[in-house]
Amino acid sequence: MKKLLYRKYPFDPSIKNHCIVAFGLAIWVFIFLFYTEPFDVNQFKDDEMPLYMSLYGLLVGTCYLVFIPIQEILFKKYKENWYVISEILFLLTYVIISIIAARLFYLYAVVPGEPYPYTLGYHLKAILIPAFLTILPIVIFGRFAFGKYKNKKTEAKKIEIKGEGNYEGLRLLFNDVICIQSSDNYIEVFYLNGSILKKTLIRNKLSVIANEFPELLRTHRSYLINPYHFLQWKTEKSKLFILLFHHIEVPVSKTYQNNVKSILNSTTE
């Protein structure tokens, strides 16, 4: 069960796309209320019905937007990964708070001062829970669709650092690569997984990778770096080094020194 809850779930952190989900929710709620008329419509005038139904839609959509910071907290907590449990926690929180908001709106805006409003039990059983059971699939589908689309675009942008023969390689975004170090018949790839530094050993030659990915910069016969992660220069005992993100220190040999300085200085100007 725990393994299932911590399985990765498609997720798009884009605020723009979540605004689209919220707008879709507001429209759907209005349509649902307009056609099902779950309230005692005799208490509204003809021109009041569309207003109150629109306000309910706005309320549900606004609740969704208000809780976007919660998913941001969860996203950062899990180091920019999104899991099944993250989605469940967000949806549960959203539904509970939205139900509370809808109840308060009913009591203080729809029937203020009425002596016999719907009891909480009846309101939940007859109106709120059935309404949210129709709303929730829309939320789930919208979030899942945007998440899958984002994952698909991300996969398309990934590069593959291949292993020789049948040895496994590594697929990742180019800017997640920090540097690559030669290690006999292997290369050691230093890369980011979210915000975590990882290392993977792959059977291949550094010269092959250098030819395949000319965007990587040769600093030493045993090192390739991604200029994107350059931080600063360092000199120690007359030897030149480059400091990269995550405190990775890479030597610069005299053979490549002029070229490395020219490229890195031009990219940081």
mmCIF file of C-alpha atoms in Angstrom:
data_model
loop_
_atom_site.group_PDB
_atom_site.id
_atom_site.type_symbol
_atom_site.label_atom_id
_atom_site.label_comp_id
_atom_site.label_asym_id
_atom_site.label_seq_id
_atom_site.Cartn_x
_atom_site.Cartn_y
_atom_site.Cartn_z
ATOM 1 C CA MET A 1 0.000 0.000 0.000
ATOM 2 C CA LYS A 2 2.812 2.384 0.931
ATOM 3 C CA LYS A 3 4.553 1.634 -2.369
ATOM 4 C CA LEU A 4 1.380 2.581 -4.258
ATOM 5 C CA LEU A 5 0.929 5.832 -2.313
ATOM 6 C CA TYR A 6 4.485 6.928 -3.096
ATOM 7 C CA ARG A 7 4.300 6.079 -6.788
ATOM 8 C CA LYS A 8 4.963 9.118 -8.983
ATOM 9 C CA TYR A 9 1.825 10.830 -10.271
ATOM 10 C CA PRO A 10 1.577 13.114 -13.352
ATOM 11 C CA PHE A 11 1.709 16.706 -12.158
ATOM 12 C CA ASP A 12 2.072 20.125 -13.763
ATOM 13 C CA PRO A 13 3.054 22.959 -11.364
ATOM 14 C CA SER A 14 2.083 25.635 -13.929
ATOM 15 C CA ILE A 15 -0.131 28.309 -12.297
ATOM 16 C CA LYS A 16 -1.640 29.090 -15.701
ATOM 17 C CA ASN A 17 -2.920 25.551 -16.179
ATOM 18 C CA HIS A 18 -4.352 25.416 -12.659
ATOM 19 C CA CYS A 19 -6.217 28.660 -13.404
ATOM 20 C CA ILE A 20 -7.731 26.877 -16.413
ATOM 21 C CA VAL A 21 -8.835 24.013 -14.142
ATOM 22 C CA ALA A 22 -10.373 26.514 -11.702
ATOM 23 C CA PHE A 23 -12.226 28.299 -14.537
ATOM 24 C CA GLY A 24 -13.514 24.966 -15.850
ATOM 25 C CA LEU A 25 -14.733 24.115 -12.352
ATOM 26 C CA ALA A 26 -16.633 27.393 -12.037
ATOM 27 C CA ILE A 27 -18.378 26.821 -15.393
ATOM 28 C CA TRP A 28 -19.171 23.193 -14.562
ATOM 29 C CA VAL A 29 -20.672 24.081 -11.161
ATOM 30 C CA PHE A 30 -22.886 26.732 -12.740
ATOM 31 C CA ILE A 31 -24.150 24.257 -15.369
ATOM 32 C CA PHE A 32 -24.678 21.544 -12.732
ATOM 33 C CA LEU A 33 -26.724 23.838 -10.489
ATOM 34 C CA PHE A 34 -28.664 25.349 -13.375
ATOM 35 C CA TYR A 35 -29.909 22.001 -14.634
ATOM 36 C CA THR A 36 -30.313 20.092 -11.352
ATOM 37 C CA GLU A 37 -31.678 22.986 -9.232
ATOM 38 C CA PRO A 38 -30.758 21.318 -5.925
ATOM 39 C CA PHE A 39 -31.978 24.210 -3.802
ATOM 40 C CA ASP A 40 -35.474 25.385 -2.938
ATOM 41 C CA VAL A 41 -35.791 27.620 -6.001
ATOM 42 C CA ASN A 42 -39.002 29.205 -4.702
ATOM 43 C CA GLN A 43 -36.916 31.334 -2.356
ATOM 44 C CA PHE A 44 -35.201 33.044 -5.328
ATOM 45 C CA LYS A 45 -36.539 35.508 -7.787
ATOM 46 C CA ASP A 46 -35.970 34.714 -11.457
ATOM 47 C CA ASP A 47 -33.072 37.160 -11.744
ATOM 48 C CA GLU A 48 -31.484 35.872 -8.522
ATOM 49 C CA MET A 49 -31.026 32.258 -9.629
ATOM 50 C CA PRO A 50 -28.268 32.868 -12.203
ATOM 51 C CA LEU A 51 -26.517 35.196 -9.743
ATOM 52 C CA TYR A 52 -26.407 32.686 -6.870
ATOM 53 C CA MET A 53 -25.474 29.809 -9.157
ATOM 54 C CA SER A 54 -22.658 31.894 -10.636
ATOM 55 C CA LEU A 55 -21.454 32.771 -7.152
ATOM 56 C CA TYR A 56 -21.388 29.093 -6.181
ATOM 57 C CA GLY A 57 -19.296 28.381 -9.269
ATOM 58 C CA LEU A 58 -16.973 31.254 -8.427
ATOM 59 C CA LEU A 59 -16.688 30.003 -4.848
ATOM 60 C CA VAL A 60 -15.657 26.494 -5.896
ATOM 61 C CA GLY A 61 -13.173 27.826 -8.454
ATOM 62 C CA THR A 62 -11.699 30.300 -5.959
ATOM 63 C CA CYS A 63 -11.276 27.567 -3.330
ATOM 64 C CA TYR A 64 -9.229 25.617 -5.876
ATOM 65 C CA LEU A 65 -6.963 28.613 -6.558
ATOM 66 C CA VAL A 66 -6.575 29.409 -2.860
ATOM 67 C CA PHE A 67 -5.219 25.914 -2.216
ATOM 68 C CA ILE A 68 -2.608 25.997 -4.956
ATOM 69 C CA PRO A 69 -0.025 27.153 -2.335
ATOM 70 C CA ILE A 70 -0.711 23.885 -0.472
ATOM 71 C CA GLN A 71 0.333 21.848 -3.456
ATOM 72 C CA GLU A 72 3.401 24.082 -3.842
ATOM 73 C CA ILE A 73 4.367 23.185 -0.253
ATOM 74 C CA LEU A 74 3.838 19.466 -0.954
ATOM 75 C CA PHE A 75 5.775 19.728 -4.220
ATOM 76 C CA LYS A 76 8.776 21.266 -2.463
ATOM 77 C CA LYS A 77 8.469 18.898 0.485
ATOM 78 C CA TYR A 78 8.871 15.937 -1.859
ATOM 79 C CA LYS A 79 11.805 17.632 -3.645
ATOM 80 C CA GLU A 80 9.832 18.595 -6.753
ATOM 81 C CA ASN A 81 8.288 15.161 -7.104
ATOM 82 C CA TRP A 82 4.558 14.489 -7.021
ATOM 83 C CA TYR A 83 3.162 11.221 -5.697
ATOM 84 C CA VAL A 84 -0.228 9.538 -5.450
ATOM 85 C CA ILE A 85 -0.373 10.508 -1.767
ATOM 86 C CA SER A 86 0.373 14.153 -2.670
ATOM 87 C CA GLU A 87 -2.603 14.179 -5.046
ATOM 88 C CA ILE A 88 -4.885 12.519 -2.490
ATOM 89 C CA LEU A 89 -3.908 15.007 0.235
ATOM 90 C CA PHE A 90 -4.525 17.959 -2.073
ATOM 91 C CA LEU A 91 -7.916 16.669 -3.277
ATOM 92 C CA LEU A 92 -9.116 15.833 0.238
ATOM 93 C CA THR A 93 -8.104 19.244 1.532
ATOM 94 C CA TYR A 94 -9.752 20.975 -1.413
ATOM 95 C CA VAL A 95 -13.043 19.067 -1.048
ATOM 96 C CA ILE A 96 -13.287 19.546 2.733
ATOM 97 C CA ILE A 97 -12.603 23.281 2.620
ATOM 98 C CA SER A 98 -14.877 23.773 -0.393
ATOM 99 C CA ILE A 99 -17.734 22.002 1.405
ATOM 100 C CA ILE A 100 -17.234 24.226 4.462
ATOM 101 C CA ALA A 101 -17.177 27.326 2.234
ATOM 102 C CA ALA A 102 -20.319 26.199 0.378
ATOM 103 C CA ARG A 103 -22.132 25.570 3.683
ATOM 104 C CA LEU A 104 -21.219 29.007 5.031
ATOM 105 C CA PHE A 105 -22.232 30.636 1.765
ATOM 106 C CA TYR A 106 -25.609 28.884 1.944
ATOM 107 C CA LEU A 107 -26.241 29.978 5.544
ATOM 108 C CA TYR A 108 -25.054 33.585 5.303
ATOM 109 C CA ALA A 109 -25.706 34.517 1.673
ATOM 110 C CA VAL A 110 -28.457 32.259 0.298
ATOM 111 C CA VAL A 111 -30.752 31.973 3.352
ATOM 112 C CA PRO A 112 -29.582 34.615 5.872
ATOM 113 C CA GLY A 113 -31.930 34.863 8.808
ATOM 114 C CA GLU A 114 -34.192 32.017 7.606
ATOM 115 C CA PRO A 115 -35.687 30.122 10.583
ATOM 116 C CA TYR A 116 -35.469 26.686 8.981
ATOM 117 C CA PRO A 117 -32.401 26.297 6.759
ATOM 118 C CA TYR A 118 -31.233 22.863 5.669
ATOM 119 C CA THR A 119 -29.671 20.955 8.528
ATOM 120 C CA LEU A 120 -25.986 20.162 8.114
ATOM 121 C CA GLY A 121 -26.717 16.438 7.757
ATOM 122 C CA TYR A 122 -29.364 16.934 5.079
ATOM 123 C CA HIS A 123 -27.296 19.553 3.270
ATOM 124 C CA LEU A 124 -24.312 17.212 3.125
ATOM 125 C CA LYS A 125 -26.264 14.093 2.174
ATOM 126 C CA ALA A 126 -28.721 15.572 -0.316
ATOM 127 C CA ILE A 127 -26.736 18.386 -1.914
ATOM 128 C CA LEU A 128 -23.087 18.993 -1.098
ATOM 129 C CA ILE A 129 -21.633 15.468 -1.255
ATOM 130 C CA PRO A 130 -23.533 14.519 -4.484
ATOM 131 C CA ALA A 131 -22.454 17.847 -6.010
ATOM 132 C CA PHE A 132 -18.795 17.291 -5.180
ATOM 133 C CA LEU A 133 -18.957 13.721 -6.446
ATOM 134 C CA THR A 134 -19.754 15.213 -9.854
ATOM 135 C CA ILE A 135 -17.137 17.950 -9.490
ATOM 136 C CA LEU A 136 -14.243 15.750 -8.347
ATOM 137 C CA PRO A 137 -13.884 13.764 -11.615
ATOM 138 C CA ILE A 138 -13.520 17.080 -13.476
ATOM 139 C CA VAL A 139 -10.713 18.145 -11.118
ATOM 140 C CA ILE A 140 -8.975 14.769 -11.319
ATOM 141 C CA PHE A 141 -9.210 14.586 -15.098
ATOM 142 C CA GLY A 142 -8.000 18.170 -15.625
ATOM 143 C CA ARG A 143 -5.026 17.815 -13.297
ATOM 144 C CA PHE A 144 -4.097 14.394 -14.685
ATOM 145 C CA ALA A 145 -4.332 15.570 -18.312
ATOM 146 C CA PHE A 146 -2.112 18.607 -17.721
ATOM 147 C CA GLY A 147 0.354 16.445 -15.757
ATOM 148 C CA LYS A 148 0.589 13.812 -18.514
ATOM 149 C CA TYR A 149 1.050 16.495 -21.166
ATOM 150 C CA LYS A 150 3.856 18.114 -19.165
ATOM 151 C CA ASN A 151 5.562 14.725 -18.659
ATOM 152 C CA LYS A 152 5.314 14.033 -22.379
ATOM 153 C CA LYS A 153 6.927 17.382 -23.242
ATOM 154 C CA THR A 154 9.639 16.824 -20.627
ATOM 155 C CA GLU A 155 10.445 13.358 -21.999
ATOM 156 C CA ALA A 156 10.742 14.782 -25.514
ATOM 157 C CA LYS A 157 13.383 17.256 -24.279
ATOM 158 C CA LYS A 158 15.534 14.625 -22.571
ATOM 159 C CA ILE A 159 18.891 13.488 -23.882
ATOM 160 C CA GLU A 160 20.219 9.951 -23.583
ATOM 161 C CA ILE A 161 23.727 9.211 -22.399
ATOM 162 C CA LYS A 162 24.109 5.716 -23.779
ATOM 163 C CA GLY A 163 26.045 2.807 -22.436
ATOM 164 C CA GLU A 164 28.180 0.623 -24.706
ATOM 165 C CA GLY A 165 26.635 -2.600 -25.974
ATOM 166 C CA ASN A 166 23.808 -3.797 -23.773
ATOM 167 C CA TYR A 167 24.785 -1.642 -20.827
ATOM 168 C CA GLU A 168 22.093 0.707 -19.570
ATOM 169 C CA GLY A 169 22.329 4.420 -20.232
ATOM 170 C CA LEU A 170 20.722 7.458 -18.628
ATOM 171 C CA ARG A 171 17.878 9.675 -19.865
ATOM 172 C CA LEU A 172 17.654 13.154 -18.375
ATOM 173 C CA LEU A 173 17.277 16.830 -19.209
ATOM 174 C CA PHE A 174 20.471 18.412 -20.529
ATOM 175 C CA ASN A 175 20.515 21.111 -17.833
ATOM 176 C CA ASP A 176 20.289 18.424 -15.148
ATOM 177 C CA VAL A 177 23.756 17.230 -16.171
ATOM 178 C CA ILE A 178 26.409 18.953 -14.037
ATOM 179 C CA CYS A 179 29.569 17.211 -15.188
ATOM 180 C CA ILE A 180 30.931 13.891 -16.426
ATOM 181 C CA GLN A 181 34.145 12.277 -15.199
ATOM 182 C CA SER A 182 36.111 9.560 -16.941
ATOM 183 C CA SER A 183 36.791 6.443 -14.891
ATOM 184 C CA ASP A 184 38.763 3.808 -16.833
ATOM 185 C CA ASN A 185 36.290 2.212 -19.268
ATOM 186 C CA TYR A 186 33.400 3.992 -17.583
ATOM 187 C CA ILE A 187 32.109 7.499 -17.169
ATOM 188 C CA GLU A 188 30.578 8.868 -13.980
ATOM 189 C CA VAL A 189 27.699 11.247 -14.607
ATOM 190 C CA PHE A 190 26.934 13.846 -11.926
ATOM 191 C CA TYR A 191 23.366 15.088 -12.347
ATOM 192 C CA LEU A 192 20.337 16.494 -10.567
ATOM 193 C CA ASN A 193 17.197 14.558 -9.764
ATOM 194 C CA GLY A 194 14.902 17.374 -8.659
ATOM 195 C CA SER A 195 17.197 19.187 -6.229
ATOM 196 C CA ILE A 196 19.181 16.076 -5.220
ATOM 197 C CA LEU A 197 22.686 15.454 -6.575
ATOM 198 C CA LYS A 198 23.119 11.936 -7.960
ATOM 199 C CA LYS A 199 25.887 9.941 -9.631
ATOM 200 C CA THR A 200 25.569 7.140 -12.166
ATOM 201 C CA LEU A 201 28.326 4.959 -13.590
ATOM 202 C CA ILE A 202 27.933 4.133 -17.297
ATOM 203 C CA ARG A 203 30.165 1.986 -19.494
ATOM 204 C CA ASN A 204 31.346 4.372 -22.199
ATOM 205 C CA LYS A 205 34.244 6.634 -23.189
ATOM 206 C CA LEU A 206 34.420 10.338 -22.414
ATOM 207 C CA SER A 207 35.513 11.095 -26.002
ATOM 208 C CA VAL A 208 32.331 9.468 -27.352
ATOM 209 C CA ILE A 209 30.144 11.611 -25.081
ATOM 210 C CA ALA A 210 32.123 14.752 -25.989
ATOM 211 C CA ASN A 211 31.488 14.122 -29.698
ATOM 212 C CA GLU A 212 27.808 13.320 -29.139
ATOM 213 C CA PHE A 213 27.157 16.390 -26.962
ATOM 214 C CA PRO A 214 29.347 19.305 -28.110
ATOM 215 C CA GLU A 215 27.427 21.589 -25.721
ATOM 216 C CA LEU A 216 29.439 19.995 -22.907
ATOM 217 C CA LEU A 217 32.762 21.686 -22.294
ATOM 218 C CA ARG A 218 36.029 19.754 -22.044
ATOM 219 C CA THR A 219 38.112 21.117 -19.154
ATOM 220 C CA HIS A 220 40.478 18.202 -18.673
ATOM 221 C CA ARG A 221 41.200 14.882 -20.353
ATOM 222 C CA SER A 222 39.028 13.294 -17.640
ATOM 223 C CA TYR A 223 36.244 15.881 -17.339
ATOM 224 C CA LEU A 224 33.345 17.385 -19.253
ATOM 225 C CA ILE A 225 31.223 20.082 -17.646
ATOM 226 C CA ASN A 226 27.881 21.694 -18.368
ATOM 227 C CA PRO A 227 28.568 25.473 -18.577
ATOM 228 C CA TYR A 228 25.036 26.046 -17.232
ATOM 229 C CA HIS A 229 26.261 25.038 -13.757
ATOM 230 C CA PHE A 230 29.379 27.219 -13.673
ATOM 231 C CA LEU A 231 29.740 29.207 -10.430
ATOM 232 C CA GLN A 232 33.256 30.617 -10.191
ATOM 233 C CA TRP A 233 36.962 30.124 -10.783
ATOM 234 C CA LYS A 234 39.337 28.827 -8.166
ATOM 235 C CA THR A 235 43.134 28.814 -8.108
ATOM 236 C CA GLU A 236 45.051 26.552 -5.773
ATOM 237 C CA LYS A 237 48.830 25.952 -5.859
ATOM 238 C CA SER A 238 49.033 27.541 -9.324
ATOM 239 C CA LYS A 239 46.405 25.125 -10.624
ATOM 240 C CA LEU A 240 43.066 26.286 -12.038
ATOM 241 C CA PHE A 241 39.770 24.798 -10.987
ATOM 242 C CA ILE A 242 36.101 25.427 -11.745
ATOM 243 C CA LEU A 243 33.473 25.406 -9.023
ATOM 244 C CA LEU A 244 30.098 24.067 -10.122
ATOM 245 C CA PHE A 245 26.777 23.878 -8.326
ATOM 246 C CA HIS A 246 26.572 21.469 -5.370
ATOM 247 C CA HIS A 247 30.222 22.284 -4.517
ATOM 248 C CA ILE A 248 31.639 20.152 -7.319
ATOM 249 C CA GLU A 249 35.238 21.089 -8.091
ATOM 250 C CA VAL A 250 36.649 20.300 -11.537
ATOM 251 C CA PRO A 251 40.283 20.773 -12.669
ATOM 252 C CA VAL A 252 41.166 22.778 -15.787
ATOM 253 C CA SER A 253 44.275 21.580 -17.597
ATOM 254 C CA LYS A 254 46.554 23.947 -19.528
ATOM 255 C CA THR A 255 45.580 22.245 -22.794
ATOM 256 C CA TYR A 256 41.971 23.421 -22.491
ATOM 257 C CA GLN A 257 42.466 26.514 -20.339
ATOM 258 C CA ASN A 258 42.217 29.223 -23.010
ATOM 259 C CA ASN A 259 39.162 27.685 -24.656
ATOM 260 C CA VAL A 260 37.408 27.123 -21.318
ATOM 261 C CA LYS A 261 38.059 30.693 -20.163
ATOM 262 C CA SER A 262 36.844 32.119 -23.457
ATOM 263 C CA ILE A 263 33.583 30.145 -23.430
ATOM 264 C CA LEU A 264 32.756 30.536 -19.747
ATOM 265 C CA ASN A 265 33.600 34.248 -19.636
ATOM 266 C CA SER A 266 31.399 34.881 -22.667
ATOM 267 C CA THR A 267 28.458 32.986 -21.160
ATOM 268 C CA THR A 268 28.665 34.856 -17.853
ATOM 269 C CA GLU A 269 28.956 38.374 -19.245
#
